Structure formats: C-alpha cells, structure tokens
C-alpha cells in the first residue's frame, strides 16, 4: 500500500507541476498571442517591412507633333552621414586600396565639379550629424560614377526635376515651375491640374539580406502619372518665328517683338513667338517681364492693322464697298473740333476705300467710319471679341481696353477707326484676321488641344463652335482690299511672296507714354493672310519701338519670311489666280 | 489503467470493432449495430467474452494501423519536402526577381536619361546649328511638283547662303541650356565633331564620306506603292 500511495503522490505532484507549467505557458501564450499580439506584430512588421514611394511624375507638355516641350526627369541628391565618415576600402584594378575621407572628397569633387576642400568641408562641418548635403540634382551619369566609388557613408535620394528639352522654343508659353504651384507660370500654371500626378506607395517585407520575401509586396496606393498637355504649337515653326523675330528685333533695336501664327480654318495657334523669350531651363538670364507670353499679356494700341476691322464693319453694315469713293485731305478737322492727320503730307486725294487701306490713310478711314454710329462701331468690336480675353485664357492675359462707347470723346471715336485709343493684344489682332480669312466666322482661339490622362483619355478639348461676325462677302472683300497693300503699298516689296497672293496690312502706331499722351516711339506691325484667294494662315508681327526703322517696314520682312515658311512647311500650293486688283483711286 | 477498463467496456466497446475507421474520433457505440457490420445482435457476446476477445482485437488491429501510419508519415514527409522545394524555388525566384528588377530599374534610368538627351539634341536650335555647320541652308524658293499632272509649280532657284541661313550666325538668340547639358553628358557631341570635320574639308560633307565606308547590310530598300 505504501508503494501505491507514493505512486499516487508522485502522480499527484507530477500532475500539479505539469498543470502549473502548462498554466504558466498558457498565460504567456495568451499574453503574446492575444494581449500583445498587435503591437508585437507591428514591431515585427516594422523590422521586416520596407515602404517605398512610387513617384507619379508630373506630365509632359508637348507640341502638336508630340515633340516634348517640358518633361520630368529623375535627378539624384547625394548626401553623407558625417558621423560615419571614415576610411574605407576601395577596389582599384582588383587590388584593395585604403581611401581616406579627404581622398574620397577629391574623388566626389572630380565628378560633381566641386573642389576636394569644398566637399571635405561639407563632410566635416558637423561631425556629429547624420546628414550633410553634398550636391543636389546630379544626372544619371554622375550618379553612377559616384556610386561606383562605393563609398559606404554616402546616401542617394531621387529628386524629380523639370527640364525643357527645347529651351527657349515656346519658353514664353510653356512657363516655369515656381517654389509652389501658386508661383508657376505659363502653361505650367494654367494646366497644373492636368499635369500634376500623385505619388503612390508600396510596402514589402524584406529578408535578412534585404531581398523581398515572396508574396509580401503590397501596393498601398498606385501612383498616377500626370496628364500630357497637348498644345497646338508647332515647335519647328515656333523656333523659326522666334529666330527670325529675334534677328529683326536686335537689328532694329526694338524693345520687344511678338509673332502670332494662327490657322484660319481651326483657330489654332501654331506659333506664339516673342523676343526676348525665356529659356525655362535658365530663367534668370531673361528679364522677368518677359517670362510670360507678351502676345497675351501686353496690350497695345494696334494702329493701322486695325483698319481692316473698320473696313470690314463698314462693308458688312452696307455703308461702303471696296470702291466707295472718298476725297481725302492730309488734315481733317471733324465737326466737333478734333483734328486728324495722315502720316505723310499729301494733296487732297481721290481714293476708294481700297485706296484708303493701301495708303493707310487715317483721315480716309475716319471719314468713312463716321457713317456708322458709335454704338455700331462698338458692337462690331465686341463681336470680334475685343475687350475680353481670348478663349486661351493664358495666365496674365489682358482683355485690352475698349472703353465704354458713351465715354468715347470725338477724338477716340475717330482714332479708334485706325487703331488708336483702343488697346488689343497680339492674339486679339490675329483673331480679327482669322475671322476675316474664314468668311467672317470667328473661331475660338486655341493653344491647348487637350489634356491626355495616363489612361489615354483626353479631356479639356476646346470648343470649335464658330460665330458669324460679319458676312462672308464682307470678309472676303476686306481680304481682297488688303491685297492692294502687298501689290502697291509702301512696304509692298518687303511683303511679296513669290507665287502666292498675300493680303496684309501694315501698322505704325503711336505708343502712349503712360501719361495720357503719345511720344517716344512707335509700335510697328504687319498682319496678314495667305493665300489671299482662300486664306489658310494668319501671321501677325508686332515690334515695339524699333529705332533704326520706325514704320511697318520694320515688321514686313519678318512677316514675309514667316509666312513663306508657313506656306512651304504646310505645303500650300502656289496661287493659280491673279491677285484681286480693286481700283484704289477714281 | 487496465483496472479501469471493465467499468467502461459494458457500455462502450471501441476495441471490438476493428473495422471502424481508425481516424474516427467518435466510433459508433456498441448498441448501434448498424455501425458495426459483421456484428449482428444475435452473435453479440456477453461482457466476459468481450474481455477475452480484447487481446485478440488489439493484435488484429496492429497491421492496418501500421499501414495507415506509414501512409500518414510518408504523406507528411512528402508535403514537407514539397513545401521545402517550393520555398527554395520561391526564394530563388525572389533573388531572380530582385536582380531582374534592379536591372530593369537601371535600364529604365538609362533609357530615361538617353531620351532626355535625344530630346535636347533634337531641339530645333541644335539641329539648325548642326545643319549649318555642315554647310546646309534652306531654300526660300520652294518649287512643287503636282502629282496629278506632273506640273512644276514655281520657279526653281539656287539656295542662297545668306538668305537660307536660319541662325544667321546668331544661334544664341534662342538659347537652350538643355543642349549644353546633353552634349556635355556622355555621348560624343556630334555637332562639334561634325563642325570640326567640316572645317577641315568644307567641300565634302563628312557624313557622306563616313557613310560610304559602311557596307550595306540587309535588304535593299524598295518603294512601297499603293
């Protein structure tokens, strides 16, 4: 019985001990598995998991043929951990070489273009720090070269940067990126919403050697690449226009110049050139005033190119025909006492409306325009969308100044017929000529043809709804009248394009000195259409205050060259009909 | 524990139903004859006989149990081995993926970098300057051949060096800081090299001379007509 009892005791003790141990284990198990489970899991995950940012790059801006005007590239920032800076071993030609921090600084500097002492100073500025920027935004070649040095205390971060492969070609339109989106310029600002991408993120768990453990990759958020802004600009034509304009601006010593090329049948802007134009890669080389597009932002009194609008209004209202006769004195005193003179002294001349256009007579167009009421004149200007922004709505775009017709004095009433007393932007002038060339149908001016999202869908397509501003006949007769400027005006020899009938109008506008008076230079301009019998392209050239030539002859060669290039580039067949030859005098 | 057996055996007799599923955790009780085929109620022995037969029943059970165990062990081992092989394969794949991904990343980066250079080098400024350094000028008098009737529209004229120059020697008027970066970074700067060659032999375009030494490989180009 003793042995049986001791056996029982042993069993009892064993059971108690086992139960106790199991109880302890169960408690611990519950503690780990249930109570602390989530925090322990999190800790483990933190040790294993690697989070990565997936960059959703800012979209490109492209021209009408897909040529990239602005894009995002990856650059690399190189940083060091100064507290870890020490000698390390480098393998050179298969042999291990010991490299000191100063030597390493020299190697880095040789690649980045910094001096060894500069780099070394950065490394040793704060030896306790874990972060020191060595150089920002180096390109891939330099990054690879530095990585090949296998310096253990260097770190690399990617740094997306904006580049403009075509430099100043379209630099006025493309714009620039500021410190934040509110200081962007040009299309970068206007189309910011389309261009902006959104970064995504992914996490995976890594093993001891840093390799991802299979099946642990989780994309938390997919990155979205920004949309592509498709412009109507032709970068080759834009370059040509800028180059030709720049040569003329510098040779005539003008303050600035602008060129607008618009397609008559679509309202698309093919080139919007200016000089000076910023190179968005190197903005600071250009006066900040020219960082935008002057063709939209800088209104001016257009001068005689505006006579086309006055003549078109007269014909459309049935008040005149190209053959309407008018006796034009050099100096005309209006009933209210205002005095208008022509630019050059002449005996009273018997001109037709065509002759008035050809000779660019202020007096002639004023006398004829007086056949329309102030309100009618104003209404025509409004129908041409003057005094309001174009549909482009470019950042900083100006409406121009039309004024309230009830406030127009008699002088303004007459002056406005030849483009003084009202201001327009270069884009508005081009739009007037587009309307005249398109049978009186004004099409919305477009610069951006759409925003193409990463998935290929296109949004923001501009309206193509036209408006009949004047009758088709009035439009074509106005264009025909302007042919006389190219066949017989003062700048005819500079405007002619062999093989084509061209309709154009020169302008030499007095520039306001900003204090309510004129003085101190002229805005010289040419706006025109070709081929005149079936207009396809508008070219409008404006030069502000040229010094060596002070009339439309300054702008004429630019018009002639750019229009020739346009006709050649777009394969417009030479005219087969002779130029329309309305009588200019009677 | 054997001394406890008699107390349970009258009611539950799992041991005397050798053909029960060995994996069945809840063997049918003895009063449920339909679960124990071969044991009709009529032949059911008393308590004593059950006890006597118990030993035999255990002996008879051994063989099938071994077979099952072997199957189970082999199965488990097979699963373990397969799992092991799978995970080896997977981790191998992981390294392969890692290495391919890093290659892809490198290639993507150099692709991006090269496209950037192409974009800059194909900018109109660079093309115009390169073309003019080769002595090319544009002809401002285009002539058209109308395909419908073969008519020549326009009067052919020789291109003029002065009128045909796009840059007019003033290429800095439309600056492009991106070209400098692209030309400096890596790739042999074609325009500079070409300019140098053109300076030596201005009459012979160097590109044509270089092309002549390259033999034609591949099919001869033939026009595609519709």
PDB file of N, CA and C in Angstrom, chain A residues 74-78 107-114 134-151 154-156, chain B residues 109-110 113 116-117 180-186:
ATOM      1  N   UNK A  74      14.427  62.228 -63.639  1.00  0.00           N
ATOM      2  CA  UNK A  74      14.893  61.894 -62.300  1.00  0.00           C
ATOM      3  C   UNK A  74      16.330  62.360 -62.141  1.00  0.00           C
ATOM      4  N   UNK A  75      16.549  63.128 -61.097  1.00  0.00           N
ATOM      5  CA  UNK A  75      17.904  63.518 -60.728  1.00  0.00           C
ATOM      6  C   UNK A  75      18.180  62.936 -59.351  1.00  0.00           C
ATOM      7  N   UNK A  76      19.432  63.024 -58.919  1.00  0.00           N
ATOM      8  CA  UNK A  76      19.804  62.383 -57.668  1.00  0.00           C
ATOM      9  C   UNK A  76      20.485  63.378 -56.739  1.00  0.00           C
ATOM     10  N   UNK A  77      20.048  63.371 -55.488  1.00  0.00           N
ATOM     11  CA  UNK A  77      20.728  64.158 -54.470  1.00  0.00           C
ATOM     12  C   UNK A  77      21.703  63.228 -53.756  1.00  0.00           C
ATOM     13  N   UNK A  78      22.891  63.721 -53.526  1.00  0.00           N
ATOM     14  CA  UNK A  78      23.877  62.924 -52.802  1.00  0.00           C
ATOM     15  C   UNK A  78      24.045  63.521 -51.413  1.00  0.00           C
ATOM     16  N   UNK A 107      37.641  62.549 -54.925  1.00  0.00           N
ATOM     17  CA  UNK A 107      37.012  61.722 -55.965  1.00  0.00           C
ATOM     18  C   UNK A 107      35.595  62.214 -56.265  1.00  0.00           C
ATOM     19  N   UNK A 108      34.852  62.553 -55.198  1.00  0.00           N
ATOM     20  CA  UNK A 108      33.486  63.048 -55.406  1.00  0.00           C
ATOM     21  C   UNK A 108      33.523  64.370 -56.170  1.00  0.00           C
ATOM     22  N   UNK A 109      34.410  65.254 -55.714  1.00  0.00           N
ATOM     23  CA  UNK A 109      34.512  66.573 -56.326  1.00  0.00           C
ATOM     24  C   UNK A 109      34.866  66.505 -57.802  1.00  0.00           C
ATOM     25  N   UNK A 110      35.726  65.532 -58.153  1.00  0.00           N
ATOM     26  CA  UNK A 110      36.127  65.403 -59.558  1.00  0.00           C
ATOM     27  C   UNK A 110      34.923  65.090 -60.432  1.00  0.00           C
ATOM     28  N   UNK A 111      33.930  64.403 -59.857  1.00  0.00           N
ATOM     29  CA  UNK A 111      32.735  64.050 -60.636  1.00  0.00           C
ATOM     30  C   UNK A 111      31.719  65.195 -60.638  1.00  0.00           C
ATOM     31  N   UNK A 112      31.524  65.794 -59.469  1.00  0.00           N
ATOM     32  CA  UNK A 112      30.475  66.812 -59.373  1.00  0.00           C
ATOM     33  C   UNK A 112      30.954  68.196 -59.783  1.00  0.00           C
ATOM     34  N   UNK A 113      32.267  68.360 -59.924  1.00  0.00           N
ATOM     35  CA  UNK A 113      32.776  69.673 -60.288  1.00  0.00           C
ATOM     36  C   UNK A 113      33.040  70.562 -59.088  1.00  0.00           C
ATOM     37  N   UNK A 114      32.950  69.957 -57.902  1.00  0.00           N
ATOM     38  CA  UNK A 114      33.301  70.737 -56.712  1.00  0.00           C
ATOM     39  C   UNK A 114      34.775  70.504 -56.402  1.00  0.00           C
ATOM     40  N   UNK A 134      25.662  66.885 -50.029  1.00  0.00           N
ATOM     41  CA  UNK A 134      26.883  67.083 -50.810  1.00  0.00           C
ATOM     42  C   UNK A 134      26.548  67.843 -52.085  1.00  0.00           C
ATOM     43  N   UNK A 135      25.598  67.308 -52.847  1.00  0.00           N
ATOM     44  CA  UNK A 135      25.187  68.018 -54.067  1.00  0.00           C
ATOM     45  C   UNK A 135      23.778  67.586 -54.425  1.00  0.00           C
ATOM     46  N   UNK A 136      23.035  68.514 -54.994  1.00  0.00           N
ATOM     47  CA  UNK A 136      21.644  68.242 -55.370  1.00  0.00           C
ATOM     48  C   UNK A 136      21.554  67.982 -56.864  1.00  0.00           C
ATOM     49  N   UNK A 137      20.604  67.158 -57.218  1.00  0.00           N
ATOM     50  CA  UNK A 137      20.146  67.026 -58.602  1.00  0.00           C
ATOM     51  C   UNK A 137      21.251  66.800 -59.621  1.00  0.00           C
ATOM     52  N   UNK A 138      22.053  65.750 -59.408  1.00  0.00           N
ATOM     53  CA  UNK A 138      23.024  65.398 -60.444  1.00  0.00           C
ATOM     54  C   UNK A 138      22.380  64.394 -61.384  1.00  0.00           C
ATOM     55  N   UNK A 139      22.910  64.312 -62.613  1.00  0.00           N
ATOM     56  CA  UNK A 139      22.269  63.421 -63.571  1.00  0.00           C
ATOM     57  C   UNK A 139      22.760  61.982 -63.407  1.00  0.00           C
ATOM     58  N   UNK A 140      22.181  61.112 -64.226  1.00  0.00           N
ATOM     59  CA  UNK A 140      22.423  59.680 -64.066  1.00  0.00           C
ATOM     60  C   UNK A 140      23.903  59.317 -64.210  1.00  0.00           C
ATOM     61  N   UNK A 141      24.590  59.923 -65.168  1.00  0.00           N
ATOM     62  CA  UNK A 141      25.994  59.573 -65.396  1.00  0.00           C
ATOM     63  C   UNK A 141      26.835  59.872 -64.168  1.00  0.00           C
ATOM     64  N   UNK A 142      26.611  61.052 -63.596  1.00  0.00           N
ATOM     65  CA  UNK A 142      27.376  61.412 -62.405  1.00  0.00           C
ATOM     66  C   UNK A 142      26.989  60.524 -61.225  1.00  0.00           C
ATOM     67  N   UNK A 143      25.697  60.248 -61.144  1.00  0.00           N
ATOM     68  CA  UNK A 143      25.220  59.391 -60.052  1.00  0.00           C
ATOM     69  C   UNK A 143      25.878  58.019 -60.129  1.00  0.00           C
ATOM     70  N   UNK A 144      25.912  57.444 -61.338  1.00  0.00           N
ATOM     71  CA  UNK A 144      26.547  56.132 -61.499  1.00  0.00           C
ATOM     72  C   UNK A 144      28.029  56.195 -61.167  1.00  0.00           C
ATOM     73  N   UNK A 145      28.667  57.304 -61.568  1.00  0.00           N
ATOM     74  CA  UNK A 145      30.107  57.439 -61.306  1.00  0.00           C
ATOM     75  C   UNK A 145      30.372  57.503 -59.804  1.00  0.00           C
ATOM     76  N   UNK A 146      29.538  58.250 -59.096  1.00  0.00           N
ATOM     77  CA  UNK A 146      29.749  58.355 -57.644  1.00  0.00           C
ATOM     78  C   UNK A 146      29.434  57.030 -56.962  1.00  0.00           C
ATOM     79  N   UNK A 147      28.398  56.359 -57.430  1.00  0.00           N
ATOM     80  CA  UNK A 147      28.056  55.074 -56.830  1.00  0.00           C
ATOM     81  C   UNK A 147      29.181  54.057 -57.021  1.00  0.00           C
ATOM     82  N   UNK A 148      29.874  54.193 -58.181  1.00  0.00           N
ATOM     83  CA  UNK A 148      30.951  53.253 -58.462  1.00  0.00           C
ATOM     84  C   UNK A 148      32.126  53.423 -57.503  1.00  0.00           C
ATOM     85  N   UNK A 149      32.201  54.547 -56.823  1.00  0.00           N
ATOM     86  CA  UNK A 149      33.278  54.743 -55.841  1.00  0.00           C
ATOM     87  C   UNK A 149      33.038  53.882 -54.613  1.00  0.00           C
ATOM     88  N   UNK A 150      31.853  53.342 -54.484  1.00  0.00           N
ATOM     89  CA  UNK A 150      31.420  52.520 -53.338  1.00  0.00           C
ATOM     90  C   UNK A 150      31.855  53.103 -52.004  1.00  0.00           C
ATOM     91  N   UNK A 151      31.468  54.341 -51.784  1.00  0.00           N
ATOM     92  CA  UNK A 151      31.749  54.997 -50.514  1.00  0.00           C
ATOM     93  C   UNK A 151      30.608  54.642 -49.548  1.00  0.00           C
ATOM     94  N   UNK A 154      27.873  57.331 -48.020  1.00  0.00           N
ATOM     95  CA  UNK A 154      27.070  58.212 -48.883  1.00  0.00           C
ATOM     96  C   UNK A 154      25.677  57.634 -49.062  1.00  0.00           C
ATOM     97  N   UNK A 155      24.683  58.503 -49.153  1.00  0.00           N
ATOM     98  CA  UNK A 155      23.326  58.060 -49.451  1.00  0.00           C
ATOM     99  C   UNK A 155      22.799  58.842 -50.653  1.00  0.00           C
ATOM    100  N   UNK A 156      21.816  58.248 -51.301  1.00  0.00           N
ATOM    101  CA  UNK A 156      21.292  58.870 -52.515  1.00  0.00           C
ATOM    102  C   UNK A 156      19.781  58.963 -52.432  1.00  0.00           C
TER     103      UNK A 156
ATOM    104  N   UNK B 109      16.355  53.744 -66.050  1.00  0.00           N
ATOM    105  CA  UNK B 109      17.025  55.023 -65.790  1.00  0.00           C
ATOM    106  C   UNK B 109      17.857  55.451 -66.984  1.00  0.00           C
ATOM    107  N   UNK B 110      18.618  54.504 -67.562  1.00  0.00           N
ATOM    108  CA  UNK B 110      19.456  54.947 -68.675  1.00  0.00           C
ATOM    109  C   UNK B 110      18.591  55.268 -69.881  1.00  0.00           C
ATOM    110  N   UNK B 113      17.384  58.709 -69.287  1.00  0.00           N
ATOM    111  CA  UNK B 113      18.481  59.662 -69.454  1.00  0.00           C
ATOM    112  C   UNK B 113      18.804  59.863 -70.935  1.00  0.00           C
ATOM    113  N   UNK B 116      16.135  61.821 -72.680  1.00  0.00           N
ATOM    114  CA  UNK B 116      16.296  63.237 -72.344  1.00  0.00           C
ATOM    115  C   UNK B 116      17.341  63.876 -73.254  1.00  0.00           C
ATOM    116  N   UNK B 117      18.454  63.132 -73.461  1.00  0.00           N
ATOM    117  CA  UNK B 117      19.497  63.678 -74.335  1.00  0.00           C
ATOM    118  C   UNK B 117      18.999  63.804 -75.764  1.00  0.00           C
ATOM    119  N   UNK B 180      23.494  72.114 -73.839  1.00  0.00           N
ATOM    120  CA  UNK B 180      24.828  72.067 -73.244  1.00  0.00           C
ATOM    121  C   UNK B 180      24.932  70.853 -72.332  1.00  0.00           C
ATOM    122  N   UNK B 181      23.887  70.642 -71.536  1.00  0.00           N
ATOM    123  CA  UNK B 181      23.887  69.512 -70.624  1.00  0.00           C
ATOM    124  C   UNK B 181      23.944  68.198 -71.376  1.00  0.00           C
ATOM    125  N   UNK B 182      23.135  68.094 -72.446  1.00  0.00           N
ATOM    126  CA  UNK B 182      23.062  66.842 -73.188  1.00  0.00           C
ATOM    127  C   UNK B 182      24.361  66.558 -73.929  1.00  0.00           C
ATOM    128  N   UNK B 183      24.958  67.601 -74.503  1.00  0.00           N
ATOM    129  CA  UNK B 183      26.190  67.401 -75.266  1.00  0.00           C
ATOM    130  C   UNK B 183      27.348  67.084 -74.328  1.00  0.00           C
ATOM    131  N   UNK B 184      27.340  67.721 -73.143  1.00  0.00           N
ATOM    132  CA  UNK B 184      28.441  67.526 -72.212  1.00  0.00           C
ATOM    133  C   UNK B 184      28.350  66.156 -71.545  1.00  0.00           C
ATOM    134  N   UNK B 185      27.123  65.685 -71.337  1.00  0.00           N
ATOM    135  CA  UNK B 185      26.960  64.465 -70.569  1.00  0.00           C
ATOM    136  C   UNK B 185      27.052  63.232 -71.459  1.00  0.00           C
ATOM    137  N   UNK B 186      28.250  62.706 -71.594  1.00  0.00           N
ATOM    138  CA  UNK B 186      28.385  61.416 -72.257  1.00  0.00           C
ATOM    139  C   UNK B 186      28.535  61.498 -73.752  1.00  0.00           C
TER     140      UNK B 186
END
